[in-house]
């Protein structure tokens, strides 16, 4: 709906979208024995951390990790061999680590200066409501970004 349309217009979010299919494809191929697909994960992860919304990149990597766990479980139930699971799992993990290390200069300074952000202190919900910083319409706008009281 509206939330999807709004997020698709955000360049920082959209530039992280190629990570999900790249990670899923790579993980599937790695677990089928094509280990050279690790070279597809690492650049996508590194570039996503450098030029995209870091939270979306983490969401996509979490989904890819869950998919890798599923494939590992499936491979183990087919082969009953821990060694057959360990090699592709380590290859996938090493590709993600290589991607994160390639983005390390950006991530280092993001972590270093995060405590200086205006968002770092936070405000509790009661204070936000009492100072009219968060109105009920804002909660609706969280789900429907184009919502406005003039539409009612």
mmCIF file of N, CA, C and O in Angstrom, residues 38-120:
data_model
loop_
_atom_site.group_PDB
_atom_site.id
_atom_site.type_symbol
_atom_site.label_atom_id
_atom_site.label_comp_id
_atom_site.label_asym_id
_atom_site.label_seq_id
_atom_site.Cartn_x
_atom_site.Cartn_y
_atom_site.Cartn_z
ATOM 1 N N UNK A 38 30.503 -16.941 -3.326
ATOM 2 C CA UNK A 38 30.861 -16.058 -2.202
ATOM 3 C C UNK A 38 31.313 -14.700 -2.731
ATOM 4 O O UNK A 38 31.169 -13.681 -2.050
ATOM 5 N N UNK A 39 31.825 -14.682 -3.948
ATOM 6 C CA UNK A 39 32.280 -13.425 -4.539
ATOM 7 C C UNK A 39 31.119 -12.537 -4.978
ATOM 8 O O UNK A 39 31.333 -11.392 -5.354
ATOM 9 N N UNK A 40 29.912 -13.056 -4.951
ATOM 10 C CA UNK A 40 28.737 -12.233 -5.238
ATOM 11 C C UNK A 40 28.205 -11.596 -3.963
ATOM 12 O O UNK A 40 27.754 -10.440 -3.988
ATOM 13 N N UNK A 41 28.265 -12.302 -2.845
ATOM 14 C CA UNK A 41 27.725 -11.761 -1.594
ATOM 15 C C UNK A 41 28.563 -10.594 -1.090
ATOM 16 O O UNK A 41 28.026 -9.543 -0.742
ATOM 17 N N UNK A 42 29.857 -10.760 -1.033
ATOM 18 C CA UNK A 42 30.726 -9.762 -0.400
ATOM 19 C C UNK A 42 30.585 -8.359 -0.995
ATOM 20 O O UNK A 42 30.391 -7.389 -0.249
ATOM 21 N N UNK A 43 30.641 -8.172 -2.316
ATOM 22 C CA UNK A 43 30.496 -6.806 -2.830
ATOM 23 C C UNK A 43 29.115 -6.206 -2.587
ATOM 24 O O UNK A 43 28.992 -5.020 -2.294
ATOM 25 N N UNK A 44 28.076 -7.036 -2.683
ATOM 26 C CA UNK A 44 26.730 -6.513 -2.436
ATOM 27 C C UNK A 44 26.578 -6.055 -0.988
ATOM 28 O O UNK A 44 25.996 -5.015 -0.715
ATOM 29 N N UNK A 45 27.102 -6.830 -0.070
ATOM 30 C CA UNK A 45 27.006 -6.456 1.347
ATOM 31 C C UNK A 45 27.820 -5.198 1.617
ATOM 32 O O UNK A 45 27.350 -4.267 2.278
ATOM 33 N N UNK A 46 29.045 -5.149 1.112
ATOM 34 C CA UNK A 46 29.883 -3.974 1.325
ATOM 35 C C UNK A 46 29.283 -2.720 0.745
ATOM 36 O O UNK A 46 29.226 -1.670 1.407
ATOM 37 N N UNK A 47 28.806 -2.789 -0.481
ATOM 38 C CA UNK A 47 28.207 -1.614 -1.109
ATOM 39 C C UNK A 47 26.897 -1.214 -0.439
ATOM 40 O O UNK A 47 26.569 -0.029 -0.361
ATOM 41 N N UNK A 48 26.143 -2.187 0.028
ATOM 42 C CA UNK A 48 24.892 -1.859 0.705
ATOM 43 C C UNK A 48 25.158 -1.106 2.002
ATOM 44 O O UNK A 48 24.450 -0.157 2.337
ATOM 45 N N UNK A 49 26.179 -1.512 2.747
ATOM 46 C CA UNK A 49 26.513 -0.779 3.968
ATOM 47 C C UNK A 49 27.067 0.608 3.653
ATOM 48 O O UNK A 49 26.896 1.537 4.423
ATOM 49 N N UNK A 50 27.742 0.747 2.525
ATOM 50 C CA UNK A 50 28.323 2.043 2.178
ATOM 51 C C UNK A 50 27.295 3.012 1.613
ATOM 52 O O UNK A 50 27.357 4.204 1.879
ATOM 53 N N UNK A 51 26.361 2.527 0.814
ATOM 54 C CA UNK A 51 25.491 3.455 0.124
ATOM 55 C C UNK A 51 24.020 3.293 0.386
ATOM 56 O O UNK A 51 23.209 3.916 -0.283
ATOM 57 N N UNK A 52 23.647 2.482 1.314
ATOM 58 C CA UNK A 52 22.225 2.222 1.522
ATOM 59 C C UNK A 52 21.856 2.448 2.980
ATOM 60 O O UNK A 52 22.668 2.872 3.792
ATOM 61 N N UNK A 53 20.650 2.138 3.277
ATOM 62 C CA UNK A 53 20.134 2.264 4.629
ATOM 63 C C UNK A 53 20.637 1.059 5.436
ATOM 64 O O UNK A 53 20.270 -0.072 5.138
ATOM 65 N N UNK A 54 21.489 1.258 6.433
ATOM 66 C CA UNK A 54 22.102 0.109 7.122
ATOM 67 C C UNK A 54 21.092 -0.844 7.760
ATOM 68 O O UNK A 54 21.315 -2.047 7.778
ATOM 69 N N UNK A 55 19.961 -0.316 8.248
ATOM 70 C CA UNK A 55 18.977 -1.198 8.876
ATOM 71 C C UNK A 55 18.407 -2.180 7.869
ATOM 72 O O UNK A 55 18.218 -3.353 8.174
ATOM 73 N N UNK A 56 18.114 -1.727 6.652
ATOM 74 C CA UNK A 56 17.576 -2.626 5.640
ATOM 75 C C UNK A 56 18.594 -3.690 5.280
ATOM 76 O O UNK A 56 18.240 -4.848 5.050
ATOM 77 N N UNK A 57 19.856 -3.294 5.223
ATOM 78 C CA UNK A 57 20.907 -4.266 4.920
ATOM 79 C C UNK A 57 20.955 -5.344 5.996
ATOM 80 O O UNK A 57 21.080 -6.537 5.696
ATOM 81 N N UNK A 58 20.821 -4.941 7.249
ATOM 82 C CA UNK A 58 20.819 -5.914 8.348
ATOM 83 C C UNK A 58 19.579 -6.806 8.275
ATOM 84 O O UNK A 58 19.659 -8.020 8.500
ATOM 85 N N UNK A 59 18.433 -6.238 7.940
ATOM 86 C CA UNK A 59 17.220 -7.055 7.772
ATOM 87 C C UNK A 59 17.428 -8.112 6.692
ATOM 88 O O UNK A 59 17.078 -9.279 6.865
ATOM 89 N N UNK A 60 18.004 -7.691 5.561
ATOM 90 C CA UNK A 60 18.198 -8.615 4.451
ATOM 91 C C UNK A 60 19.222 -9.682 4.806
ATOM 92 O O UNK A 60 19.070 -10.840 4.423
ATOM 93 N N UNK A 61 20.261 -9.310 5.525
ATOM 94 C CA UNK A 61 21.252 -10.301 5.940
ATOM 95 C C UNK A 61 20.657 -11.272 6.951
ATOM 96 O O UNK A 61 20.997 -12.458 6.956
ATOM 97 N N UNK A 62 19.778 -10.795 7.802
ATOM 98 C CA UNK A 62 19.095 -11.678 8.754
ATOM 99 C C UNK A 62 18.214 -12.674 8.004
ATOM 100 O O UNK A 62 18.206 -13.877 8.328
ATOM 101 N N UNK A 63 17.491 -12.188 7.000
ATOM 102 C CA UNK A 63 16.666 -13.092 6.187
ATOM 103 C C UNK A 63 17.554 -14.098 5.456
ATOM 104 O O UNK A 63 17.225 -15.289 5.387
ATOM 105 N N UNK A 64 18.684 -13.642 4.914
ATOM 106 C CA UNK A 64 19.612 -14.544 4.251
ATOM 107 C C UNK A 64 20.205 -15.555 5.207
ATOM 108 O O UNK A 64 20.416 -16.721 4.843
ATOM 109 N N UNK A 65 20.480 -15.135 6.444
ATOM 110 C CA UNK A 65 20.984 -16.053 7.459
ATOM 111 C C UNK A 65 19.963 -17.116 7.820
ATOM 112 O O UNK A 65 20.304 -18.298 7.981
ATOM 113 N N UNK A 66 18.692 -16.698 7.930
ATOM 114 C CA UNK A 66 17.627 -17.669 8.209
ATOM 115 C C UNK A 66 17.496 -18.662 7.059
ATOM 116 O O UNK A 66 17.300 -19.868 7.278
ATOM 117 N N UNK A 67 17.646 -18.157 5.839
ATOM 118 C CA UNK A 67 17.587 -19.044 4.670
ATOM 119 C C UNK A 67 18.769 -20.008 4.671
ATOM 120 O O UNK A 67 18.624 -21.194 4.346
ATOM 121 N N UNK A 68 19.943 -19.525 5.043
ATOM 122 C CA UNK A 68 21.121 -20.393 5.120
ATOM 123 C C UNK A 68 20.940 -21.470 6.180
ATOM 124 O O UNK A 68 21.328 -22.632 5.968
ATOM 125 N N UNK A 69 20.358 -21.126 7.312
ATOM 126 C CA UNK A 69 20.088 -22.117 8.358
ATOM 127 C C UNK A 69 19.100 -23.167 7.850
ATOM 128 O O UNK A 69 19.272 -24.370 8.080
ATOM 129 N N UNK A 70 18.076 -22.717 7.125
ATOM 130 C CA UNK A 70 17.116 -23.661 6.543
ATOM 131 C C UNK A 70 17.802 -24.610 5.571
ATOM 132 O O UNK A 70 17.579 -25.831 5.609
ATOM 133 N N UNK A 71 18.641 -24.056 4.675
ATOM 134 C CA UNK A 71 19.336 -24.908 3.708
ATOM 135 C C UNK A 71 20.324 -25.854 4.390
ATOM 136 O O UNK A 71 20.490 -27.004 3.961
ATOM 137 N N UNK A 72 20.968 -25.385 5.452
ATOM 138 C CA UNK A 72 21.898 -26.244 6.194
ATOM 139 C C UNK A 72 21.143 -27.396 6.849
ATOM 140 O O UNK A 72 21.591 -28.553 6.815
ATOM 141 N N UNK A 73 20.010 -27.089 7.439
ATOM 142 C CA UNK A 73 19.184 -28.127 8.060
ATOM 143 C C UNK A 73 18.703 -29.128 7.014
ATOM 144 O O UNK A 73 18.734 -30.346 7.230
ATOM 145 N N UNK A 74 18.291 -28.615 5.853
ATOM 146 C CA UNK A 74 17.823 -29.485 4.782
ATOM 147 C C UNK A 74 18.963 -30.369 4.260
ATOM 148 O O UNK A 74 18.773 -31.565 4.029
ATOM 149 N N UNK A 75 20.142 -29.771 4.096
ATOM 150 C CA UNK A 75 21.297 -30.541 3.604
ATOM 151 C C UNK A 75 21.718 -31.601 4.624
ATOM 152 O O UNK A 75 22.068 -32.718 4.266
ATOM 153 N N UNK A 76 21.660 -31.248 5.914
ATOM 154 C CA UNK A 76 22.033 -32.215 6.942
ATOM 155 C C UNK A 76 21.031 -33.377 6.976
ATOM 156 O O UNK A 76 21.418 -34.534 7.137
ATOM 157 N N UNK A 77 19.745 -33.074 6.818
ATOM 158 C CA UNK A 77 18.759 -34.157 6.847
ATOM 159 C C UNK A 77 18.864 -35.052 5.615
ATOM 160 O O UNK A 77 18.496 -36.221 5.660
ATOM 161 N N UNK A 78 19.401 -34.506 4.505
ATOM 162 C CA UNK A 78 19.606 -35.334 3.306
ATOM 163 C C UNK A 78 20.868 -36.184 3.408
ATOM 164 O O UNK A 78 20.866 -37.350 3.020
ATOM 165 N N UNK A 79 21.956 -35.592 3.908
ATOM 166 C CA UNK A 79 23.253 -36.277 3.895
ATOM 167 C C UNK A 79 23.648 -36.888 5.229
ATOM 168 O O UNK A 79 24.491 -37.776 5.269
ATOM 169 N N UNK A 80 23.091 -36.422 6.320
ATOM 170 C CA UNK A 80 23.477 -36.824 7.675
ATOM 171 C C UNK A 80 24.975 -36.657 7.906
ATOM 172 O O UNK A 80 25.597 -37.442 8.611
ATOM 173 N N UNK A 81 25.537 -35.624 7.274
ATOM 174 C CA UNK A 81 26.963 -35.341 7.393
ATOM 175 C C UNK A 81 27.154 -33.889 7.816
ATOM 176 O O UNK A 81 26.741 -32.968 7.105
ATOM 177 N N UNK A 82 27.752 -33.727 8.974
ATOM 178 C CA UNK A 82 28.012 -32.374 9.465
ATOM 179 C C UNK A 82 29.044 -31.666 8.589
ATOM 180 O O UNK A 82 28.986 -30.454 8.393
ATOM 181 N N UNK A 83 29.987 -32.407 8.032
ATOM 182 C CA UNK A 83 31.007 -31.832 7.157
ATOM 183 C C UNK A 83 30.417 -31.252 5.882
ATOM 184 O O UNK A 83 30.906 -30.258 5.355
ATOM 185 N N UNK A 84 29.361 -31.880 5.369
ATOM 186 C CA UNK A 84 28.712 -31.382 4.153
ATOM 187 C C UNK A 84 28.014 -30.056 4.398
ATOM 188 O O UNK A 84 27.809 -29.274 3.474
ATOM 189 N N UNK A 85 27.658 -29.799 5.640
ATOM 190 C CA UNK A 85 26.985 -28.548 6.003
ATOM 191 C C UNK A 85 27.999 -27.477 6.374
ATOM 192 O O UNK A 85 27.814 -26.291 6.075
ATOM 193 N N UNK A 86 29.080 -27.889 7.003
ATOM 194 C CA UNK A 86 30.049 -26.931 7.536
ATOM 195 C C UNK A 86 30.744 -26.114 6.445
ATOM 196 O O UNK A 86 30.897 -24.898 6.577
ATOM 197 N N UNK A 87 31.132 -26.749 5.376
ATOM 198 C CA UNK A 87 31.871 -26.037 4.317
ATOM 199 C C UNK A 87 31.049 -24.911 3.684
ATOM 200 O O UNK A 87 31.510 -23.781 3.600
ATOM 201 N N UNK A 88 29.811 -25.147 3.218
ATOM 202 C CA UNK A 88 29.038 -24.039 2.663
ATOM 203 C C UNK A 88 28.649 -22.995 3.709
ATOM 204 O O UNK A 88 28.588 -21.802 3.410
ATOM 205 N N UNK A 89 28.426 -23.433 4.940
ATOM 206 C CA UNK A 89 28.077 -22.472 5.992
ATOM 207 C C UNK A 89 29.243 -21.527 6.271
ATOM 208 O O UNK A 89 29.058 -20.310 6.398
ATOM 209 N N UNK A 90 30.441 -22.077 6.347
ATOM 210 C CA UNK A 90 31.626 -21.223 6.568
ATOM 211 C C UNK A 90 31.909 -20.327 5.373
ATOM 212 O O UNK A 90 32.333 -19.180 5.537
ATOM 213 N N UNK A 91 31.655 -20.824 4.171
ATOM 214 C CA UNK A 91 31.850 -20.002 2.977
ATOM 215 C C UNK A 91 30.883 -18.822 2.972
ATOM 216 O O UNK A 91 31.271 -17.687 2.673
ATOM 217 N N UNK A 92 29.631 -19.066 3.326
ATOM 218 C CA UNK A 92 28.639 -17.990 3.385
ATOM 219 C C UNK A 92 29.001 -16.983 4.455
ATOM 220 O O UNK A 92 28.964 -15.767 4.221
ATOM 221 N N UNK A 93 29.360 -17.462 5.624
ATOM 222 C CA UNK A 93 29.734 -16.560 6.717
ATOM 223 C C UNK A 93 30.968 -15.737 6.368
ATOM 224 O O UNK A 93 31.021 -14.534 6.636
ATOM 225 N N UNK A 94 31.950 -16.364 5.727
ATOM 226 C CA UNK A 94 33.156 -15.622 5.361
ATOM 227 C C UNK A 94 32.864 -14.557 4.316
ATOM 228 O O UNK A 94 33.470 -13.481 4.329
ATOM 229 N N UNK A 95 31.914 -14.803 3.426
ATOM 230 C CA UNK A 95 31.544 -13.795 2.429
ATOM 231 C C UNK A 95 30.883 -12.587 3.087
ATOM 232 O O UNK A 95 31.169 -11.439 2.737
ATOM 233 N N UNK A 96 30.027 -12.836 4.053
ATOM 234 C CA UNK A 96 29.380 -11.728 4.760
ATOM 235 C C UNK A 96 30.420 -10.942 5.556
ATOM 236 O O UNK A 96 30.420 -9.698 5.555
ATOM 237 N N UNK A 97 31.329 -11.632 6.211
ATOM 238 C CA UNK A 97 32.393 -10.957 6.966
ATOM 239 C C UNK A 97 33.263 -10.125 6.030
ATOM 240 O O UNK A 97 33.628 -8.985 6.340
ATOM 241 N N UNK A 98 33.589 -10.654 4.850
ATOM 242 C CA UNK A 98 34.388 -9.894 3.879
ATOM 243 C C UNK A 98 33.646 -8.645 3.425
ATOM 244 O O UNK A 98 34.247 -7.575 3.273
ATOM 245 N N UNK A 99 32.347 -8.745 3.224
ATOM 246 C CA UNK A 99 31.552 -7.578 2.843
ATOM 247 C C UNK A 99 31.512 -6.528 3.932
ATOM 248 O O UNK A 99 31.644 -5.329 3.671
ATOM 249 N N UNK A 100 31.345 -6.972 5.174
ATOM 250 C CA UNK A 100 31.336 -6.025 6.297
ATOM 251 C C UNK A 100 32.708 -5.377 6.461
ATOM 252 O O UNK A 100 32.813 -4.174 6.715
ATOM 253 N N UNK A 101 33.769 -6.149 6.277
ATOM 254 C CA UNK A 101 35.118 -5.577 6.381
ATOM 255 C C UNK A 101 35.397 -4.564 5.275
ATOM 256 O O UNK A 101 36.107 -3.581 5.496
ATOM 257 N N UNK A 102 34.824 -4.778 4.097
ATOM 258 C CA UNK A 102 35.020 -3.794 3.030
ATOM 259 C C UNK A 102 34.291 -2.493 3.335
ATOM 260 O O UNK A 102 34.684 -1.437 2.845
ATOM 261 N N UNK A 103 33.243 -2.549 4.145
ATOM 262 C CA UNK A 103 32.522 -1.343 4.549
ATOM 263 C C UNK A 103 33.001 -0.816 5.894
ATOM 264 O O UNK A 103 32.461 0.157 6.410
ATOM 265 N N UNK A 104 34.025 -1.423 6.457
ATOM 266 C CA UNK A 104 34.504 -1.068 7.798
ATOM 267 C C UNK A 104 34.838 0.416 7.978
ATOM 268 O O UNK A 104 34.482 0.984 9.009
ATOM 269 N N UNK A 105 35.500 1.073 7.027
ATOM 270 C CA UNK A 105 35.793 2.500 7.262
ATOM 271 C C UNK A 105 34.534 3.339 7.507
ATOM 272 O O UNK A 105 34.513 4.197 8.381
ATOM 273 N N UNK A 106 33.468 3.061 6.755
ATOM 274 C CA UNK A 106 32.217 3.800 6.957
ATOM 275 C C UNK A 106 31.549 3.389 8.264
ATOM 276 O O UNK A 106 31.067 4.230 9.017
ATOM 277 N N UNK A 107 31.504 2.106 8.536
ATOM 278 C CA UNK A 107 30.843 1.616 9.747
ATOM 279 C C UNK A 107 31.569 2.071 11.011
ATOM 280 O O UNK A 107 30.935 2.375 12.019
ATOM 281 N N UNK A 108 32.888 2.132 10.961
ATOM 282 C CA UNK A 108 33.664 2.556 12.119
ATOM 283 C C UNK A 108 33.268 3.958 12.559
ATOM 284 O O UNK A 108 32.992 4.203 13.728
ATOM 285 N N UNK A 109 33.214 4.883 11.611
ATOM 286 C CA UNK A 109 32.868 6.255 11.982
ATOM 287 C C UNK A 109 31.388 6.410 12.307
ATOM 288 O O UNK A 109 31.016 7.278 13.100
ATOM 289 N N UNK A 110 30.549 5.578 11.725
ATOM 290 C CA UNK A 110 29.138 5.604 12.106
ATOM 291 C C UNK A 110 28.976 5.216 13.564
ATOM 292 O O UNK A 110 28.236 5.853 14.315
ATOM 293 N N UNK A 111 29.680 4.159 13.995
ATOM 294 C CA UNK A 111 29.608 3.751 15.394
ATOM 295 C C UNK A 111 30.296 4.762 16.306
ATOM 296 O O UNK A 111 29.853 5.016 17.420
ATOM 297 N N UNK A 112 31.376 5.340 15.823
ATOM 298 C CA UNK A 112 32.151 6.275 16.639
ATOM 299 C C UNK A 112 31.360 7.543 16.960
ATOM 300 O O UNK A 112 31.445 8.068 18.072
ATOM 301 N N UNK A 113 30.588 8.045 16.000
ATOM 302 C CA UNK A 113 29.877 9.305 16.198
ATOM 303 C C UNK A 113 28.387 9.137 16.483
ATOM 304 O O UNK A 113 27.669 10.124 16.590
ATOM 305 N N UNK A 114 27.903 7.912 16.616
ATOM 306 C CA UNK A 114 26.475 7.683 16.843
ATOM 307 C C UNK A 114 25.992 8.324 18.137
ATOM 308 O O UNK A 114 24.871 8.832 18.208
ATOM 309 N N UNK A 115 26.813 8.337 19.164
ATOM 310 C CA UNK A 115 26.379 8.910 20.442
ATOM 311 C C UNK A 115 26.236 10.432 20.376
ATOM 312 O O UNK A 115 25.635 11.039 21.250
ATOM 313 N N UNK A 116 26.754 11.074 19.350
ATOM 314 C CA UNK A 116 26.629 12.521 19.191
ATOM 315 C C UNK A 116 25.370 12.929 18.425
ATOM 316 O O UNK A 116 25.094 14.108 18.271
ATOM 317 N N UNK A 117 24.619 11.956 17.964
ATOM 318 C CA UNK A 117 23.423 12.219 17.182
ATOM 319 C C UNK A 117 22.308 12.794 18.059
ATOM 320 O O UNK A 117 22.235 12.543 19.270
ATOM 321 N N UNK A 118 21.424 13.542 17.444
ATOM 322 C CA UNK A 118 20.252 14.052 18.162
ATOM 323 C C UNK A 118 19.329 12.916 18.587
ATOM 324 O O UNK A 118 18.579 13.049 19.549
ATOM 325 N N UNK A 119 19.381 11.810 17.882
ATOM 326 C CA UNK A 119 18.503 10.677 18.170
ATOM 327 C C UNK A 119 19.025 9.792 19.298
ATOM 328 O O UNK A 119 18.343 8.884 19.728
ATOM 329 N N UNK A 120 20.218 10.021 19.773
ATOM 330 C CA UNK A 120 20.812 9.092 20.727
ATOM 331 C C UNK A 120 20.178 9.169 22.111
ATOM 332 O O UNK A 120 20.134 8.190 22.818
#
